[in-house]
């Protein structure tokens, strides 16, 4: 029986793209739960899920530019600007339900602007979005006059619905789950998602085939901005104040979550559910350190260690899909003849 027709080992059918991060998350929760059983109480698990929502939404959107070999470092600034903008509009007399689409529209427009500058000025998205992050956060500080905006109508249904619970689960968690499902379909089953993956796999081939690279790049960064706007809406509803200092480092955490979840910086592929799971791992680490009474000075060290372990473990599982857990050497080995031993008719001229 040839290698091509030989049946695949059983374990290849259960190894999927997100299995690695799922196993890491489960092991992490079980270990912390055994060390501190109170961690497994539903109220604590829901609190951890609630804490993961904002960066999780950003990570969902970040998958698209990363899959195109782009990056959006402005999400933390967009998040702060969106929260402050919403608080300013509400305090000025706007209905919170009208402030919601305003936040989303501005966030999406800023993301598209990042994409347009990156595309038409031929600048690296790293530089463009890094500068934009400073601009957005500076605008948030200016709008808020450097201080927290309070005095919002907390009795309004906006804060009760989006900042409250639905069926015993925070509403923001339901929103994250719904958008994760939608963006998974967009990334894997739509023409836009196929274009994103094609451009990230081989930009030159994508351009040669006539794909609208500029429009796809702008749309991907616009979608990333939109998800930052959604995070800002939910953050405003939950925290009930406009704080211009929030969101520091959120974009880097979102990138780390995407990488843990299987979206490489090399582009060409990605996983929206994997990004959410990767962010849950990071959030669970931060929450577990509190329960285990680990000194705050070790928090960053522990988070970095978990990122390395999660990526390494997931990489091992991914390789098993292609060649098995214990690959065998072929009985017939054909060493590379080298360039000097290749017949002239087979050389590339």
Coordinates of C-alpha atoms in Angstrom, one line a residue:
X1 CA 0.0 0.0 0.0
X2 CA 1.5 3.3 -1.0
X3 CA 2.0 6.3 1.3
X4 CA -0.7 8.3 -0.5
X5 CA -3.4 5.6 0.0
X6 CA -2.4 4.4 3.5
X7 CA -5.0 5.1 6.1
X8 CA -4.3 8.1 8.3
X9 CA -3.6 7.5 12.0
X10 CA -6.7 8.0 14.2
X11 CA -5.2 10.9 16.1
X12 CA -5.0 13.1 12.9
X13 CA -8.8 13.2 12.8
X14 CA -9.0 14.8 16.3
X15 CA -6.2 17.3 15.9
X16 CA -7.7 20.5 14.7
X17 CA -6.4 24.0 14.5
X18 CA -7.8 25.1 17.8
X19 CA -7.2 21.9 19.8
X20 CA -3.9 23.0 21.1
X21 CA -5.1 26.2 22.7
X22 CA -8.2 24.4 24.0
X23 CA -6.1 21.8 25.7
X24 CA -3.8 24.5 27.2
X25 CA -6.8 26.4 28.5
X26 CA -8.4 23.3 30.0
X27 CA -5.2 22.2 31.7
X28 CA -4.6 25.7 33.0
X29 CA -8.1 26.0 34.5
X30 CA -7.8 22.5 36.0
X31 CA -4.4 23.1 37.6
X32 CA -5.5 26.4 39.1
X33 CA -8.8 24.9 40.2
X34 CA -6.9 22.1 42.0
X35 CA -4.6 24.6 43.7
X36 CA -7.5 27.0 44.6
X37 CA -11.0 25.4 44.3
X38 CA -12.7 28.8 44.6
X39 CA -11.4 29.7 41.2
X40 CA -13.9 27.2 39.7
X41 CA -16.9 28.9 41.2
X42 CA -19.2 30.1 38.4
X43 CA -19.1 33.7 39.5
X44 CA -15.3 33.7 39.2
X45 CA -15.3 32.0 35.8
X46 CA -17.9 34.5 34.5
X47 CA -15.9 37.3 35.9
X48 CA -12.8 36.0 34.0
X49 CA -14.9 35.7 30.9
X50 CA -16.1 39.3 31.3
X51 CA -12.6 40.5 31.7
X52 CA -11.6 38.9 28.5
X53 CA -14.3 40.4 26.3
X54 CA -12.7 43.7 25.3
X55 CA -9.3 42.4 24.2
X56 CA -11.1 39.3 22.8
X57 CA -13.1 41.5 20.5
X58 CA -10.0 43.3 19.3
X59 CA -8.3 40.0 18.8
X60 CA -11.2 38.8 16.5
X61 CA -10.7 41.9 14.4
X62 CA -6.9 41.7 14.5
X63 CA -7.0 38.3 12.8
X64 CA -7.9 39.9 9.4
X65 CA -4.9 42.3 9.1
X66 CA -2.5 39.8 10.6
X67 CA -3.6 37.2 8.0
X68 CA -2.7 39.9 5.3
X69 CA 0.7 40.5 6.9
X70 CA -0.5 43.8 8.3
X71 CA -0.9 44.8 11.9
X72 CA -3.1 47.3 13.8
X73 CA -1.3 48.9 16.8
X74 CA -4.0 51.7 17.1
X75 CA -6.7 49.5 18.7
X76 CA -5.9 50.5 22.3
X77 CA -6.1 54.2 21.3
X78 CA -9.3 53.6 19.4
X79 CA -10.8 51.9 22.4
X80 CA -10.0 54.8 24.7
X81 CA -11.2 57.4 22.1
X82 CA -14.4 55.5 21.5
X83 CA -15.2 55.3 25.3
X84 CA -14.4 59.0 25.7
X85 CA -16.4 60.0 22.6
X86 CA -19.4 58.1 23.8
X87 CA -19.3 59.7 27.3
X88 CA -18.9 63.2 25.8
X89 CA -21.9 62.7 23.5
X90 CA -24.1 61.2 26.2
X91 CA -23.2 64.0 28.7
X92 CA -24.0 66.5 25.9
X93 CA -27.5 65.2 25.7
X94 CA -27.3 62.4 23.1
X95 CA -29.3 59.3 23.8
X96 CA -26.9 56.4 24.5
X97 CA -28.5 54.4 21.8
X98 CA -27.5 57.2 19.3
X99 CA -24.0 57.4 20.7
X100 CA -23.6 53.7 20.0
X101 CA -23.7 53.9 16.2
X102 CA -21.6 57.1 16.4
X103 CA -18.8 55.2 18.2
X104 CA -18.9 52.4 15.7
X105 CA -19.0 54.7 12.7
X106 CA -16.0 56.7 13.9
X107 CA -14.0 53.6 14.9
X108 CA -14.6 52.0 11.5
X109 CA -13.7 55.2 9.7
X110 CA -10.5 55.5 11.6
X111 CA -9.6 51.9 10.8
X112 CA -10.3 52.5 7.1
X113 CA -8.2 55.7 7.3
X114 CA -5.3 53.6 8.6
X115 CA -5.7 51.2 5.6
X116 CA -5.9 54.0 3.1
X117 CA -2.7 55.7 4.4
X118 CA -0.9 52.4 4.5
X119 CA -2.1 51.5 0.9
X120 CA -1.8 54.8 -1.0
X121 CA 1.3 56.2 0.7
X122 CA 2.9 52.7 0.6
X123 CA 3.9 52.9 4.3
X124 CA 4.2 49.9 6.7
X125 CA 1.0 49.5 8.7
X126 CA 3.2 49.1 11.7
X127 CA 4.4 52.7 11.5
X128 CA 1.0 54.1 10.4
X129 CA -1.0 52.4 13.2
X130 CA 1.7 53.2 15.8
X131 CA 1.4 56.9 15.0
X132 CA -2.4 56.6 14.9
X133 CA -2.4 55.1 18.3
X134 CA -0.7 58.2 19.7
X135 CA -3.1 60.5 17.8
X136 CA -6.2 58.6 19.0
X137 CA -5.1 58.6 22.6
X138 CA -4.1 62.2 22.4
X139 CA -7.5 63.0 21.0
X140 CA -9.1 61.1 23.9
X141 CA -7.1 63.0 26.5
X142 CA -8.0 66.3 24.8
X143 CA -11.8 65.5 24.7
X144 CA -11.8 64.4 28.3
X145 CA -9.6 67.3 29.4
X146 CA -7.2 64.7 30.9
X147 CA -9.7 63.4 33.4
X148 CA -12.4 60.8 33.7
X149 CA -15.9 61.8 32.4
X150 CA -18.6 60.8 34.8
X151 CA -22.2 61.9 35.6
X152 CA -23.8 59.7 32.9
X153 CA -27.5 58.7 33.2
X154 CA -26.8 55.3 34.7
X155 CA -30.5 54.5 35.0
X156 CA -30.8 54.4 31.1
X157 CA -31.5 51.0 29.6
X158 CA -28.2 51.2 27.6
X159 CA -26.2 50.6 30.7
X160 CA -28.6 48.1 32.1
X161 CA -28.7 46.0 29.0
X162 CA -25.2 46.1 27.5
X163 CA -23.5 46.5 30.9
X164 CA -25.7 43.9 32.6
X165 CA -26.5 40.2 32.3
X166 CA -28.6 38.1 30.1
X167 CA -29.7 34.6 31.3
X168 CA -27.1 34.9 34.1
X169 CA -24.2 35.6 31.7
X170 CA -22.8 39.1 31.1
X171 CA -24.3 40.6 27.9
X172 CA -20.8 41.4 26.6
X173 CA -19.9 37.7 26.7
X174 CA -22.9 36.9 24.5
X175 CA -21.8 39.7 22.1
X176 CA -18.3 38.3 21.9
X177 CA -19.7 34.8 21.2
X178 CA -22.0 36.1 18.5
X179 CA -19.3 38.2 16.7
X180 CA -16.9 35.3 17.0
X181 CA -19.3 33.1 15.1
X182 CA -20.0 35.8 12.5
X183 CA -16.4 36.6 11.8
X184 CA -15.4 33.0 11.7
X185 CA -17.9 32.6 8.8
X186 CA -16.6 35.8 7.2
X187 CA -13.0 34.6 7.4
X188 CA -13.5 31.1 6.2
X189 CA -16.6 31.1 4.0
X190 CA -16.8 34.4 2.2
X191 CA -15.0 35.9 -0.8
X192 CA -13.6 38.7 1.4
X193 CA -12.0 36.1 3.7
X194 CA -10.6 34.2 0.8
X195 CA -9.0 37.4 -0.5
X196 CA -7.5 38.2 2.9
X197 CA -5.9 34.8 3.0
X198 CA -4.8 34.9 -0.6
X199 CA -3.1 38.3 -0.2
X200 CA -1.4 37.1 3.0
X201 CA -0.2 33.9 1.4
X202 CA 1.4 35.5 -1.7
X203 CA 0.9 39.2 -2.3
X204 CA 2.6 39.1 -5.7
X205 CA 0.5 36.3 -7.0
X206 CA -2.7 38.0 -5.6
X207 CA -1.8 41.2 -7.4
X208 CA -1.0 39.3 -10.6
X209 CA -4.4 37.5 -10.5
X210 CA -6.2 40.8 -10.3
X211 CA -7.4 40.7 -6.7
X212 CA -8.4 44.2 -5.3
X213 CA -5.5 44.3 -2.8
X214 CA -6.0 48.0 -1.9
X215 CA -9.7 47.6 -1.2
X216 CA -9.2 44.4 0.8
X217 CA -6.4 45.9 3.0
X218 CA -8.6 49.0 3.7
X219 CA -11.6 46.7 4.5
X220 CA -9.5 44.5 6.8
X221 CA -8.2 47.4 8.8
X222 CA -11.7 49.0 8.8
X223 CA -13.1 45.7 10.3
X224 CA -10.3 45.8 12.9
X225 CA -11.4 49.4 13.8
X226 CA -15.0 48.3 13.9
X227 CA -14.2 45.6 16.5
X228 CA -12.3 48.2 18.6
X229 CA -15.5 50.3 18.4
X230 CA -17.6 47.4 19.7
X231 CA -15.2 46.9 22.6
X232 CA -15.5 50.6 23.3
X233 CA -19.3 50.5 23.4
X234 CA -19.3 47.6 25.8
X235 CA -16.6 49.1 27.9
X236 CA -18.6 52.3 28.2
X237 CA -21.7 50.4 29.2
X238 CA -19.9 48.4 31.8
X239 CA -17.6 51.0 33.4
X240 CA -20.2 53.8 33.1
X241 CA -17.5 56.4 32.6
X242 CA -15.2 57.8 30.0
X243 CA -11.6 57.2 31.0
X244 CA -9.0 58.4 28.5
X245 CA -6.3 56.2 30.1
X246 CA -7.8 52.8 29.5
X247 CA -6.7 50.3 26.9
X248 CA -2.9 50.7 27.3
X249 CA -1.2 47.6 25.8
X250 CA -4.5 46.1 24.7
X251 CA -3.3 45.9 21.1
X252 CA -0.2 43.9 22.0
X253 CA -2.3 41.5 24.1
X254 CA -4.6 41.1 21.1
X255 CA -1.7 40.3 18.8
X256 CA -0.3 37.8 21.4
X257 CA -3.8 36.2 21.6
X258 CA -4.0 35.8 17.8
X259 CA -0.5 34.2 17.6
X260 CA -1.4 31.8 20.4
X261 CA -4.6 31.0 18.6
X262 CA -2.9 30.1 15.4
X263 CA -2.7 33.3 13.4
X264 CA 1.0 33.7 12.3
X265 CA 2.7 37.0 11.6
X266 CA 3.7 35.5 8.2
X267 CA 0.1 35.8 7.1
X268 CA -2.0 33.5 4.9
X269 CA -4.1 31.9 7.5
X270 CA -5.8 32.6 10.8
X271 CA -8.4 31.5 13.3
X272 CA -11.0 33.8 14.9
X273 CA -12.0 31.2 17.6
X274 CA -8.3 30.6 18.2
X275 CA -7.8 34.3 18.9
X276 CA -10.6 34.3 21.4
X277 CA -9.3 31.1 23.1
X278 CA -5.7 32.6 23.1
X279 CA -7.0 35.7 24.9
X280 CA -8.9 33.5 27.4
X281 CA -5.6 31.8 28.2
X282 CA -3.9 35.2 28.9
X283 CA -6.9 36.4 31.0
X284 CA -7.0 33.1 33.0
X285 CA -3.3 33.5 33.7
X286 CA -3.8 37.0 35.1
X287 CA -6.8 35.9 37.1
X288 CA -5.1 32.8 38.5
X289 CA -2.1 34.8 39.7
X290 CA -4.5 36.8 41.9
X291 CA -6.1 33.6 43.4
X292 CA -2.6 32.1 43.9
X293 CA -1.4 35.3 45.6
X294 CA 1.6 35.6 43.3
X295 CA 3.4 38.9 43.7
X296 CA 2.4 41.5 41.1
X297 CA 6.0 41.8 40.0
X298 CA 5.9 38.2 38.6
X299 CA 2.7 38.8 36.6
X300 CA 4.5 39.9 33.4
X301 CA 7.0 37.1 33.7
X302 CA 4.3 34.4 34.1
X303 CA 2.2 35.8 31.2
X304 CA 5.2 35.7 28.9
X305 CA 6.1 32.1 29.9
X306 CA 2.5 31.0 29.3
X307 CA 2.6 32.6 25.8
X308 CA 5.8 30.7 24.9
X309 CA 4.4 27.4 26.2
X310 CA 1.1 27.8 24.5
X311 CA 2.6 28.6 21.2
X312 CA 5.1 25.7 21.4
X313 CA 2.5 23.2 22.4
X314 CA 0.1 24.3 19.7
X315 CA 2.9 24.2 17.1
X316 CA 3.7 20.5 18.1
X317 CA 0.0 19.6 17.6
X318 CA -0.2 21.3 14.3
X319 CA 2.9 19.3 13.0
X320 CA 1.2 16.0 14.0
X321 CA -1.5 16.6 11.4
X322 CA 1.0 16.5 8.6
X323 CA 3.4 13.7 9.5
X324 CA 2.1 11.9 12.6
X325 CA 3.3 11.9 16.2
X326 CA 6.2 9.5 15.4
X327 CA 7.1 9.9 11.8
X328 CA 9.0 7.1 10.1
X329 CA 11.9 7.4 7.7
X330 CA 11.3 6.2 4.2
X331 CA 13.1 2.9 3.5
X332 CA 14.3 4.3 0.1
X333 CA 16.2 7.5 0.7
X334 CA 17.3 9.6 -2.2
X335 CA 19.8 12.2 -1.2
X336 CA 19.7 15.6 -2.8
X337 CA 22.1 15.4 -5.7
X338 CA 23.0 19.1 -5.3
X339 CA 23.2 21.7 -8.0
X340 CA 26.3 20.2 -9.6
X341 CA 24.6 16.8 -10.2
X342 CA 21.4 17.9 -11.7
X343 CA 21.3 17.1 -15.5
X344 CA 21.5 20.1 -17.8
X345 CA 18.1 19.5 -19.2
X346 CA 16.5 19.8 -15.7
X347 CA 18.3 23.0 -14.7
X348 CA 16.2 26.2 -14.5
X349 CA 17.7 28.7 -17.0

